Amino acid sequence: MATKDPTAVERANLLNMAKLSIKGLIESALSFGRTLDSDYPPLQQFFVVMEHCLKHGLKVRKSFLSYNKTIWGPLELVEKLYPEAEEIGASVRDLPGLKTPLGRARAWLRLALMQKKMADYLRCLIIQRDLLSEFYEYHALMMEEEGAVIVGLLVGLNVIDANLCVKGEDLDSQVGVIDFSMYLKNEEDIGNKERNAQIAAILDQKNYVEELNRQLNTVSSLHSRVDSLEKSNTKLIEELAIAKNNIIKLQEENHQLRSENKLILMKTQQQLEVTKVDVETELQTYKHSRQGLDEMYSEARRQLRDESQLRQDVESELAVQVSMKHETELAMKLLEKDIHEKQDALIGLRQQLEEVKAINIEMYQKLQGSEDGLKEKNEIMAQLEEKTNTITAAMRQLEQRLQQAEKAQMDAEDEDRKLLQECQSKSDSLQKQISQKEKQLTQLETDLKIEKEWRQTLQEDLQKEKDALSHLRNETQQIISLKKEFLNLQDENQQLKKIYHEQEQALQELGNKLSESKLKIEDIKEANKALQGLVWLKDKEATHCKLCEKEFSLSKRKHHCRNCGEIFCNACSDNELPLPSSPKPVRVCDSCHALLIQRCSSNLP
């Protein structure tokens, strides 16, 4: 016979005990039909079995004073692996009565069962076996397949509702011993279960009867509350109608603002299209001028070949040509100066664009402020529009300067043509000068390309600024809507305050009248005896005062006339007169008061 591994036998025993405890707990809880307390025996045995399962194969940790072997260490890992478990860990640490790690672990198990997430938490632990190896031996139950089986069985506990009081229990000093007698069934146990079921049914019937009695006692108070709620409901309906009208007005204003934004966008798009057309025309003119220069250069080369024989006549005119060279060099220097000035202007424009971006950032920060910030932002928006206008003006100036530069090029080309007509017989030195001029033309072409690239970058920056402006306008609209919601909330708060003040006034009147009610009880009894023959209206039937026809509320209360039996408000029934049925003065309405006074005056001699 081959001997079995004792650790495997221990794991199998713990697995079987876990199956029995979980199955018995679910069956007993479903038959019990209520939320489980901490005194329920199957629930206590379940926690003991889970404690033994978690303790199996724990490593002994050496500390400075003693050896520790608790299950609180691996349970603390759940907070790192499952973020929702942080609340359980924090609440366990905040419990005042727990002093040992074992007590904290027991409290953690109880809270996890109440949350119905014990299976999820322990599944996270079993998956991370590298972290569990710091706390458990390789042959432990949590490191083997038995642990996964137990976690799967724990999913069935989500059916149970438990209400456990962790603060009052002494979890540190409890002794965890498994009671096997609960899982061994006898005939006496079966009879006891039937008796317990009958007793539980009787208790349920008793609780049902008590709840019915309580509900019958509260019916009268509920009727009065229903009346007050109906009145408040009518008021709320009127307030809703007013609020809907305000919302319609706000929607109209919103449509107007959107139309204005669309007009602004159309204008900006038209301006962009105009600038694109101007750029295209400049490119076409440049291409045509370049073709004319190529034709002139070909003609000049032909003339130079034909006039190579006339070198002697050219020597007298070389001095004049040297002076013309100096003039052309001066013209080229002036052109370079203009180009440098353009570059400086472009740098200044970049700085302005950076300033505009900084102002946009400040605007975004200020939009999160109060109403005063909105006014400042509107001013800054105006400044931004002015700056955009200045940028467009600067772009136009740059275009004018480019046109001037092109005119200067055309003038230089005309001068070259004159020189070619006058110098019909040039030497090899003229060919060298022509090559130099070609190099200069290539440089000018490169400069023009650089300027065009600058233009493109400026246009892109302008588009970005326009996008930022549209974004800021959207944010301002959102802030305006939030402001309107805030004003609506303020109006609701003021209305609630008014209702509160009315209720306070009604309570004060009730207090004053309660103090007077003791003195008037006898008068009311005598008046009731006298009015037995009259028709006494019920309070529920009267909703408005008979004289002023105003609706009754908490501040405007109902009062019976002791003469006619109708219901009036306080203002229409604040008179008191002695009636034949009662010698003491009793409350009477204004009409009855006038009739009784007339009768008394007619009876007098």
Coordinates of C-alpha atoms in Angstrom, one line a residue:
M1 CA 0.0 0.0 0.0
A2 CA 1.4 3.4 -1.0
T3 CA 1.2 6.0 1.7
K4 CA -0.7 9.2 0.8
D5 CA 0.8 12.6 1.2
P6 CA -0.5 14.0 4.5
T7 CA -0.7 17.5 3.1
A8 CA -2.9 16.3 0.2
V9 CA -5.2 14.5 2.8
E10 CA -5.4 17.8 4.8
R11 CA -6.4 19.7 1.6
A12 CA -9.0 17.1 0.7
N13 CA -10.5 17.2 4.2
L14 CA -10.6 21.0 4.2
L15 CA -12.2 21.0 0.8
N16 CA -14.9 18.6 1.9
M17 CA -15.6 20.6 5.1
A18 CA -15.9 23.8 3.0
K19 CA -18.4 22.1 0.6
L20 CA -20.5 20.9 3.6
S21 CA -20.4 24.2 5.4
I22 CA -21.3 26.3 2.3
K23 CA -24.1 23.9 1.2
G24 CA -25.5 23.7 4.7
L25 CA -25.4 27.5 5.1
I26 CA -27.2 28.1 1.8
E27 CA -29.9 25.6 2.5
S28 CA -30.5 26.8 6.1
A29 CA -30.5 30.5 5.0
L30 CA -33.0 29.8 2.2
S31 CA -35.3 27.9 4.6
F32 CA -34.9 30.5 7.3
G33 CA -36.0 33.3 4.8
R34 CA -34.5 36.2 6.6
T35 CA -31.2 38.2 6.8
L36 CA -28.6 36.3 8.9
D37 CA -27.2 37.7 12.1
S38 CA -23.8 37.0 13.6
D39 CA -25.4 34.6 16.1
Y40 CA -26.5 32.2 13.4
P41 CA -24.6 28.9 14.1
P42 CA -24.1 27.7 10.4
L43 CA -22.7 31.2 9.6
Q44 CA -20.2 31.0 12.6
Q45 CA -19.1 27.5 11.5
F46 CA -18.6 28.8 7.9
F47 CA -16.2 31.5 9.1
V48 CA -14.3 28.9 11.2
V49 CA -13.9 26.6 8.2
M50 CA -12.7 29.6 6.0
E51 CA -10.2 30.5 8.7
H52 CA -8.8 27.0 8.7
C53 CA -8.6 27.0 4.9
L54 CA -6.7 30.3 4.8
K55 CA -4.3 29.2 7.6
H56 CA -3.3 25.9 5.8
G57 CA 0.3 26.1 4.7
L58 CA 1.1 29.6 6.1
K59 CA 4.7 30.5 6.4
V60 CA 6.0 31.5 9.8
R61 CA 7.3 35.0 9.7
K62 CA 10.1 36.0 12.1
S63 CA 9.8 39.4 13.7
F64 CA 12.0 41.2 16.3
L65 CA 10.2 39.8 19.3
S66 CA 8.2 36.7 18.2
Y67 CA 7.0 34.5 15.3
N68 CA 3.9 35.6 13.4
K69 CA 1.6 33.3 11.5
T70 CA -1.6 35.2 10.5
I71 CA -3.9 35.4 7.5
W72 CA -4.1 39.2 7.6
G73 CA -1.0 39.5 5.4
P74 CA -2.4 37.8 2.3
L75 CA -5.8 39.5 2.8
E76 CA -4.0 42.9 2.7
L77 CA -2.8 42.1 -0.8
V78 CA -6.4 42.3 -2.1
E79 CA -6.4 46.1 -1.8
K80 CA -3.5 46.3 -4.3
L81 CA -5.0 43.7 -6.7
Y82 CA -8.7 44.8 -6.5
P83 CA -9.2 48.6 -6.0
E84 CA -12.8 48.2 -4.7
A85 CA -11.5 46.3 -1.7
E86 CA -9.8 49.5 -0.3
E87 CA -13.0 50.5 1.5
I88 CA -13.0 47.2 3.5
G89 CA -9.4 47.5 4.4
A90 CA -9.8 51.1 5.6
S91 CA -13.0 50.3 7.6
V92 CA -11.2 47.3 9.3
R93 CA -8.3 49.4 10.3
D94 CA -10.6 52.0 11.7
L95 CA -12.4 49.6 14.0
P96 CA -11.5 50.5 17.6
G97 CA -11.9 47.1 19.3
L98 CA -9.5 45.1 17.1
K99 CA -5.9 44.7 18.3
T100 CA -4.6 41.6 16.7
P101 CA -4.1 40.8 12.9
L102 CA -6.3 37.7 13.3
G103 CA -9.2 39.8 14.6
R104 CA -8.7 42.1 11.6
A105 CA -8.8 39.1 9.2
R106 CA -12.0 37.8 10.8
A107 CA -13.7 41.3 10.5
W108 CA -12.5 41.4 6.8
L109 CA -14.2 38.1 6.0
R110 CA -17.5 39.2 7.6
L111 CA -17.5 42.5 5.6
A112 CA -16.6 40.7 2.4
L113 CA -19.6 38.3 2.9
M114 CA -21.9 41.3 3.5
Q115 CA -20.7 42.9 0.3
K116 CA -21.2 39.6 -1.6
K117 CA -17.7 39.9 -3.1
M118 CA -15.7 37.3 -1.1
A119 CA -15.3 35.1 -4.2
D120 CA -14.1 38.0 -6.4
Y121 CA -11.5 39.0 -3.8
L122 CA -10.1 35.5 -3.2
R123 CA -10.0 34.9 -7.0
C124 CA -7.6 37.8 -7.4
L125 CA -5.3 36.3 -4.7
I126 CA -5.3 32.8 -6.3
I127 CA -4.4 34.2 -9.7
Q128 CA -1.3 36.0 -8.3
R129 CA 0.6 32.9 -7.1
D130 CA 3.9 34.7 -7.3
L131 CA 2.7 37.1 -4.5
L132 CA 1.1 34.3 -2.5
S133 CA 4.4 32.4 -2.4
E134 CA 5.7 35.0 0.1
F135 CA 3.0 33.9 2.6
Y136 CA 2.3 30.3 1.8
E137 CA 4.2 27.1 1.3
Y138 CA 4.2 25.4 -2.1
H139 CA 1.8 22.6 -0.7
A140 CA -0.7 25.0 0.8
L141 CA -4.4 24.9 -0.1
M142 CA -4.4 28.4 -1.6
M143 CA -1.5 27.4 -3.9
E144 CA -3.2 24.2 -5.2
E145 CA -6.3 23.4 -7.2
E146 CA -8.4 23.0 -4.0
G147 CA -8.2 26.7 -3.4
A148 CA -9.8 27.5 -6.9
V149 CA -12.6 24.9 -6.2
I150 CA -13.4 26.7 -2.9
V151 CA -13.5 30.1 -4.6
G152 CA -15.9 28.7 -7.1
L153 CA -18.1 27.4 -4.3
L154 CA -18.1 30.8 -2.6
V155 CA -20.0 32.3 -5.6
G156 CA -23.2 30.6 -4.3
L157 CA -23.1 32.7 -1.2
N158 CA -24.2 35.7 -3.1
V159 CA -27.8 34.5 -2.6
I160 CA -27.5 35.1 1.2
D161 CA -28.2 38.4 2.8
A162 CA -26.3 38.9 6.0
N163 CA -26.4 41.8 8.5
L164 CA -23.4 41.4 10.8
C165 CA -22.4 43.8 13.6
V166 CA -18.6 43.8 13.6
K167 CA -18.0 46.6 16.2
G168 CA -19.6 44.8 19.2
E169 CA -17.9 41.4 18.7
D170 CA -14.7 40.3 20.4
L171 CA -13.0 38.9 17.3
D172 CA -9.5 38.8 18.8
S173 CA -10.2 36.2 21.5
Q174 CA -12.5 33.8 19.6
V175 CA -11.5 30.2 19.4
G176 CA -12.0 28.7 15.9
V177 CA -13.2 25.0 16.5
I178 CA -15.2 23.1 13.8
D179 CA -18.4 21.6 15.2
F180 CA -18.9 18.3 13.2
S181 CA -22.2 17.6 15.0
M182 CA -23.9 20.2 12.8
Y183 CA -23.1 18.1 9.7
L184 CA -24.2 14.7 11.2
K185 CA -27.9 14.3 10.7
N186 CA -30.2 12.4 13.2
E187 CA -33.9 11.8 13.5
E188 CA -34.1 14.2 16.5
D189 CA -32.4 16.9 14.5
I190 CA -35.0 16.5 11.7
G191 CA -37.9 16.8 14.3
N192 CA -36.2 19.9 15.8
K193 CA -36.0 21.4 12.3
E194 CA -39.7 20.9 11.7
R195 CA -40.5 22.5 15.0
N196 CA -38.2 25.4 14.3
A197 CA -39.9 25.9 10.9
Q198 CA -43.4 26.0 12.6
I199 CA -42.2 28.4 15.2
A200 CA -40.7 30.6 12.5
A201 CA -44.0 30.6 10.6
I202 CA -45.9 31.6 13.7
L203 CA -43.4 34.4 14.4
D204 CA -43.8 35.7 10.8
Q205 CA -47.6 35.8 11.2
K206 CA -47.3 37.7 14.5
N207 CA -44.9 40.2 12.8
Y208 CA -47.3 40.6 9.9
V209 CA -50.3 41.4 12.3
E210 CA -48.2 43.9 14.2
E211 CA -47.2 45.7 10.9
L212 CA -50.9 45.8 9.9
N213 CA -51.8 47.5 13.2
R214 CA -49.0 50.1 12.7
Q215 CA -50.2 50.8 9.2
L216 CA -53.8 51.3 10.4
N217 CA -52.6 53.8 13.0
T218 CA -50.7 55.8 10.4
V219 CA -53.6 56.0 7.9
S220 CA -55.1 59.1 9.5
S221 CA -51.8 61.0 9.5
L222 CA -51.3 59.9 5.9
H223 CA -54.6 61.5 4.8
S224 CA -53.6 64.9 6.1
R225 CA -50.2 64.6 4.4
V226 CA -51.9 63.7 1.1
D227 CA -54.0 66.9 1.3
S228 CA -51.0 69.0 2.0
L229 CA -49.1 67.3 -0.8
E230 CA -51.9 67.9 -3.3
K231 CA -51.8 71.6 -2.5
S232 CA -48.1 71.8 -2.9
N233 CA -48.3 69.9 -6.1
T234 CA -50.6 72.5 -7.7
K235 CA -48.2 75.2 -6.7
L236 CA -45.3 73.2 -8.2
I237 CA -47.2 72.8 -11.5
E238 CA -47.6 76.6 -11.7
E239 CA -43.9 77.1 -11.1
L240 CA -43.1 74.5 -13.8
A241 CA -45.2 76.5 -16.3
I242 CA -43.3 79.7 -15.4
A243 CA -40.0 77.8 -15.7
K244 CA -41.0 76.4 -19.2
N245 CA -41.8 80.0 -20.4
N246 CA -38.3 81.1 -19.2
I247 CA -36.7 78.2 -21.0
I248 CA -38.4 79.1 -24.3
K249 CA -37.1 82.7 -24.0
L250 CA -33.6 81.4 -23.3
Q251 CA -33.8 79.1 -26.4
E252 CA -34.8 82.1 -28.6
E253 CA -31.8 84.0 -27.3
N254 CA -29.6 81.0 -28.0
H255 CA -30.8 80.9 -31.6
Q256 CA -30.0 84.5 -32.1
L257 CA -26.5 84.0 -30.8
R258 CA -25.9 81.1 -33.1
S259 CA -27.1 83.1 -36.1
E260 CA -24.6 85.9 -35.2
N261 CA -21.8 83.3 -34.9
K262 CA -22.7 81.9 -38.4
L263 CA -22.5 85.4 -39.9
I264 CA -19.0 86.0 -38.3
L265 CA -17.8 82.6 -39.8
M266 CA -19.1 83.5 -43.2
K267 CA -17.2 86.9 -43.2
T268 CA -13.9 85.2 -42.1
Q269 CA -14.3 82.6 -44.9
Q270 CA -14.9 85.3 -47.5
Q271 CA -11.7 87.1 -46.4
L272 CA -9.7 83.9 -46.6
E273 CA -11.0 83.2 -50.1
V274 CA -9.9 86.8 -51.2
T275 CA -6.4 86.2 -49.9
K276 CA -6.1 82.9 -51.7
V277 CA -7.1 84.5 -55.0
D278 CA -4.5 87.3 -54.5
V279 CA -1.7 84.7 -53.8
E280 CA -2.7 82.7 -57.0
T281 CA -2.5 85.9 -59.1
E282 CA 0.9 86.7 -57.8
L283 CA 2.2 83.2 -58.6
Q284 CA 0.9 83.6 -62.2
T285 CA 2.6 87.0 -62.7
Y286 CA 5.8 85.6 -61.4
K287 CA 5.7 82.7 -63.8
H288 CA 5.1 85.0 -66.8
S289 CA 7.9 87.3 -65.8
R290 CA 10.3 84.3 -65.5
Q291 CA 9.4 83.1 -69.1
G292 CA 10.1 86.5 -70.5
L293 CA 13.5 86.6 -68.8
D294 CA 14.5 83.2 -70.3
E295 CA 13.6 84.5 -73.8
M296 CA 15.7 87.6 -73.2
Y297 CA 18.7 85.6 -72.1
S298 CA 18.5 83.4 -75.2
E299 CA 18.4 86.5 -77.4
A300 CA 21.3 88.0 -75.5
R301 CA 23.5 84.9 -76.0
R302 CA 22.8 84.9 -79.8
Q303 CA 23.8 88.6 -80.0
L304 CA 27.0 87.9 -78.1
R305 CA 28.0 85.3 -80.6
D306 CA 27.3 87.6 -83.5
E307 CA 29.1 90.6 -81.9
S308 CA 32.3 88.9 -80.7
Q309 CA 34.1 90.6 -83.5
L310 CA 33.4 94.1 -82.1
R311 CA 35.6 93.9 -79.0
Q312 CA 37.7 96.9 -79.8
D313 CA 34.7 99.3 -79.7
V314 CA 33.6 97.9 -76.3
E315 CA 36.9 98.8 -74.5
S316 CA 36.0 102.5 -74.6
E317 CA 32.6 101.8 -73.0
L318 CA 34.0 99.6 -70.2
A319 CA 34.3 102.5 -67.9
V320 CA 30.6 103.3 -68.3
Q321 CA 29.7 99.7 -67.7
V322 CA 31.8 99.6 -64.5
S323 CA 29.8 102.6 -63.2
M324 CA 26.6 100.7 -64.1
K325 CA 27.9 97.7 -62.2
H326 CA 28.3 99.8 -59.1
E327 CA 24.8 101.1 -59.4
T328 CA 23.4 97.6 -59.8
E329 CA 25.4 96.5 -56.7
L330 CA 23.8 99.4 -54.8
A331 CA 20.4 98.4 -56.0
M332 CA 21.0 94.8 -54.8
K333 CA 22.2 96.0 -51.4
L334 CA 19.0 98.1 -51.1
L335 CA 17.0 94.9 -51.9
E336 CA 18.8 93.0 -49.2
K337 CA 18.1 95.7 -46.7
D338 CA 14.4 95.5 -47.7
I339 CA 14.5 91.7 -47.2
H340 CA 16.1 92.1 -43.7
E341 CA 13.4 94.6 -42.8
K342 CA 10.7 92.1 -43.9
Q343 CA 12.3 89.4 -41.8
D344 CA 12.3 91.8 -38.8
A345 CA 8.7 92.6 -39.4
L346 CA 7.9 88.8 -39.6
I347 CA 9.7 88.3 -36.3
G348 CA 7.6 91.1 -34.7
L349 CA 4.5 89.4 -36.1
R350 CA 5.5 86.2 -34.5
Q351 CA 6.0 87.9 -31.2
Q352 CA 2.6 89.4 -31.5
L353 CA 1.2 86.0 -32.2
E354 CA 2.8 84.6 -29.1
E355 CA 1.4 87.4 -27.1
V356 CA -2.0 86.6 -28.5
K357 CA -1.6 82.9 -27.5
A358 CA -0.6 84.0 -24.0
I359 CA -3.7 86.2 -23.9
N360 CA -5.8 83.2 -25.0
I361 CA -4.4 81.1 -22.2
E362 CA -5.2 83.8 -19.7
M363 CA -8.7 84.1 -21.2
Y364 CA -9.2 80.3 -20.7
Q365 CA -8.2 80.6 -17.0
K366 CA -10.4 83.6 -16.4
L367 CA -13.4 82.0 -17.9
Q368 CA -13.5 79.7 -14.9
G369 CA -14.0 82.7 -12.6
S370 CA -17.1 84.7 -11.8
E371 CA -19.3 87.1 -13.7
D372 CA -16.7 90.0 -13.5
G373 CA -14.3 87.7 -15.4
L374 CA -16.8 87.5 -18.3
K375 CA -16.7 91.3 -18.8
E376 CA -12.9 91.3 -18.8
K377 CA -12.9 88.4 -21.3
N378 CA -15.2 90.3 -23.6
E379 CA -12.8 93.3 -23.6
I380 CA -9.9 90.9 -24.3
M381 CA -11.9 89.4 -27.2
A382 CA -12.2 92.9 -28.6
Q383 CA -8.4 93.4 -28.2
L384 CA -7.8 90.1 -30.0
E385 CA -10.0 91.2 -32.9
E386 CA -8.1 94.5 -33.1
K387 CA -4.8 92.6 -33.1
T388 CA -6.1 90.3 -35.9
N389 CA -7.1 93.4 -37.8
T390 CA -3.5 94.8 -37.3
I391 CA -2.1 91.4 -38.4
T392 CA -4.2 91.5 -41.6
A393 CA -3.0 95.1 -42.2
A394 CA 0.6 94.0 -41.7
M395 CA -0.1 91.2 -44.2
R396 CA -1.3 93.7 -46.7
Q397 CA 1.7 95.9 -46.1
L398 CA 3.9 92.9 -46.8
E399 CA 2.1 92.2 -50.0
Q400 CA 2.6 95.8 -51.0
R401 CA 6.3 95.5 -50.3
L402 CA 6.5 92.3 -52.3
Q403 CA 4.8 94.1 -55.2
Q404 CA 7.4 96.9 -54.9
A405 CA 10.2 94.3 -54.9
E406 CA 8.8 92.8 -58.0
K407 CA 8.6 96.3 -59.6
A408 CA 12.2 96.8 -58.6
Q409 CA 13.0 93.5 -60.3
M410 CA 11.2 94.6 -63.4
D411 CA 13.1 97.9 -63.4
A412 CA 16.4 96.0 -63.1
E413 CA 15.3 93.8 -66.0
D414 CA 14.6 96.9 -68.1
E415 CA 18.0 98.2 -67.3
D416 CA 19.6 94.9 -68.3
R417 CA 17.7 95.1 -71.6
K418 CA 19.0 98.7 -72.2
L419 CA 22.5 97.5 -71.4
L420 CA 22.1 94.6 -73.8
Q421 CA 20.9 97.0 -76.6
E422 CA 23.8 99.5 -76.0
C423 CA 26.4 96.8 -75.5
Q424 CA 26.1 95.0 -78.8
S425 CA 29.7 93.8 -78.7
K426 CA 30.6 92.5 -75.3
S427 CA 33.5 90.3 -74.4
D428 CA 34.0 87.3 -72.2
S429 CA 33.9 89.5 -69.1
L430 CA 30.2 90.2 -69.9
Q431 CA 29.4 86.5 -69.9
K432 CA 30.9 86.3 -66.4
Q433 CA 28.7 89.2 -65.3
I434 CA 25.7 87.4 -66.7
S435 CA 26.5 84.3 -64.8
Q436 CA 26.8 86.4 -61.6
K437 CA 23.4 87.9 -62.3
E438 CA 21.9 84.5 -62.8
K439 CA 23.2 83.5 -59.4
Q440 CA 21.6 86.6 -57.9
L441 CA 18.3 85.7 -59.6
T442 CA 18.4 82.3 -58.0
Q443 CA 19.0 83.9 -54.6
L444 CA 16.0 86.2 -55.2
E445 CA 13.9 83.2 -56.1
T446 CA 14.9 81.4 -52.9
D447 CA 14.1 84.6 -50.9
L448 CA 10.7 84.7 -52.6
K449 CA 10.1 81.0 -51.7
I450 CA 11.0 81.8 -48.0
E451 CA 8.6 84.7 -48.0
K452 CA 5.8 82.5 -49.3
E453 CA 6.5 79.9 -46.6
W454 CA 6.3 82.7 -44.0
R455 CA 2.9 83.7 -45.5
Q456 CA 1.7 80.1 -45.2
T457 CA 2.8 79.8 -41.6
L458 CA 1.1 83.1 -40.8
Q459 CA -2.1 81.9 -42.4
E460 CA -2.0 78.7 -40.4
D461 CA -1.4 80.7 -37.2
L462 CA -4.4 82.9 -38.0
Q463 CA -6.6 79.8 -38.5
K464 CA -5.5 78.4 -35.2
E465 CA -6.3 81.7 -33.5
K466 CA -9.8 81.7 -35.1
D467 CA -10.3 78.1 -33.9
A468 CA -9.3 79.2 -30.4
L469 CA -11.7 82.2 -30.6
S470 CA -14.6 79.9 -31.6
H471 CA -13.6 77.5 -28.7
L472 CA -13.7 80.5 -26.3
R473 CA -17.0 81.6 -27.5
N474 CA -18.4 78.1 -27.0
E475 CA -17.1 78.1 -23.5
T476 CA -18.7 81.5 -22.8
Q477 CA -22.0 80.1 -24.0
Q478 CA -21.6 77.2 -21.6
I479 CA -20.8 79.6 -18.8
I480 CA -23.9 81.6 -19.6
S481 CA -26.1 78.4 -19.5
L482 CA -24.5 77.5 -16.2
K483 CA -25.3 81.0 -14.9
K484 CA -28.9 80.6 -16.0
E485 CA -29.1 77.3 -14.2
F486 CA -27.6 78.9 -11.1
L487 CA -30.2 81.7 -11.3
N488 CA -33.0 79.1 -11.6
L489 CA -31.7 77.3 -8.6
Q490 CA -31.6 80.6 -6.6
D491 CA -35.2 81.2 -7.6
E492 CA -36.2 77.7 -6.4
N493 CA -34.3 78.3 -3.1
Q494 CA -36.2 81.6 -2.6
Q495 CA -39.5 79.8 -3.2
L496 CA -38.6 77.1 -0.7
K497 CA -37.6 79.8 1.8
K498 CA -41.0 81.4 1.3
I499 CA -42.8 78.0 1.9
Y500 CA -40.6 77.5 5.0
H501 CA -41.6 80.9 6.4
E502 CA -45.3 80.2 5.7
Q503 CA -45.0 76.9 7.5
E504 CA -43.3 78.6 10.5
Q505 CA -46.1 81.2 10.6
A506 CA -48.6 78.4 10.5
L507 CA -46.9 76.6 13.4
Q508 CA -46.8 79.8 15.4
E509 CA -50.5 80.3 14.9
L510 CA -51.1 76.6 15.8
G511 CA -49.2 77.1 19.0
N512 CA -51.2 80.2 19.9
K513 CA -54.4 78.5 19.1
L514 CA -53.5 75.4 21.1
S515 CA -53.0 77.6 24.1
E516 CA -56.4 79.2 23.6
S517 CA -58.1 75.8 22.7
K518 CA -58.2 74.7 26.3
L519 CA -60.3 77.7 27.3
K520 CA -62.7 77.4 24.3
I521 CA -63.4 73.6 24.6
E522 CA -66.6 74.3 26.7
D523 CA -67.7 77.0 24.3
I524 CA -67.3 74.6 21.4
K525 CA -69.3 71.9 23.2
E526 CA -72.2 74.2 23.9
A527 CA -72.1 75.5 20.3
N528 CA -72.2 71.9 19.0
K529 CA -75.3 71.3 21.2
A530 CA -76.9 74.3 19.7
L531 CA -75.9 73.5 16.2
Q532 CA -77.2 69.9 16.2
G533 CA -80.1 70.9 14.0
L534 CA -77.8 72.9 11.5
V535 CA -75.8 71.6 8.6
W536 CA -72.1 71.5 9.7
L537 CA -69.8 71.4 6.7
K538 CA -66.9 69.0 6.7
D539 CA -63.3 70.3 6.5
K540 CA -62.6 68.1 3.4
E541 CA -65.5 69.6 1.4
A542 CA -64.4 73.2 1.8
T543 CA -61.3 74.3 -0.2
H544 CA -62.0 78.1 -0.5
C545 CA -63.4 80.7 1.9
K546 CA -67.1 81.4 1.2
L547 CA -66.8 85.2 1.5
C548 CA -63.4 86.1 0.0
E549 CA -63.1 82.9 -2.1
K550 CA -59.4 82.5 -1.3
E551 CA -57.9 79.0 -1.2
F552 CA -57.0 77.5 2.2
S553 CA -53.3 76.7 3.0
L554 CA -51.0 76.2 6.0
S555 CA -51.0 80.0 6.6
K556 CA -54.7 80.5 5.8
R557 CA -56.6 78.0 8.0
K558 CA -60.3 76.9 8.2
H559 CA -62.8 78.2 10.8
H560 CA -66.4 77.2 11.3
C561 CA -69.1 79.9 11.9
R562 CA -71.0 78.8 15.1
N563 CA -74.2 80.4 13.7
C564 CA -74.5 79.2 10.1
G565 CA -72.1 76.2 10.1
E566 CA -70.1 77.3 7.0
I567 CA -66.3 77.4 6.8
F568 CA -64.4 80.8 6.5
C569 CA -60.8 82.0 6.8
N570 CA -59.5 83.9 9.8
A571 CA -59.9 87.3 8.3
C572 CA -63.6 86.7 7.4
S573 CA -64.5 85.1 10.8
D574 CA -62.6 87.0 13.5
N575 CA -65.8 88.2 15.2
E576 CA -67.2 86.9 18.5
L577 CA -70.8 87.3 19.8
P578 CA -72.9 85.5 22.4
L579 CA -75.6 83.3 20.8
P580 CA -78.9 82.0 22.3
S581 CA -77.4 78.5 22.5
S582 CA -74.2 79.7 24.3
P583 CA -74.1 82.8 26.7
K584 CA -70.3 83.1 26.1
P585 CA -69.0 84.9 23.0
V586 CA -68.4 82.4 20.1
R587 CA -66.6 82.8 16.6
V588 CA -69.0 84.2 14.0
C589 CA -68.5 85.1 10.3
D590 CA -68.8 88.7 9.1
S591 CA -72.3 88.2 7.5
C592 CA -73.8 86.6 10.5
H593 CA -72.2 89.2 12.7
A594 CA -73.9 92.0 10.7
L595 CA -77.3 90.2 10.8
L596 CA -77.1 89.6 14.6
I597 CA -76.2 93.3 15.2
Q598 CA -79.1 94.5 13.1
R599 CA -81.5 92.2 15.0
C600 CA -80.2 93.5 18.4
S601 CA -80.6 97.1 17.2
S602 CA -84.2 96.5 16.0
N603 CA -85.1 94.9 19.3
L604 CA -83.9 97.9 21.3
P605 CA -86.7 100.5 22.1

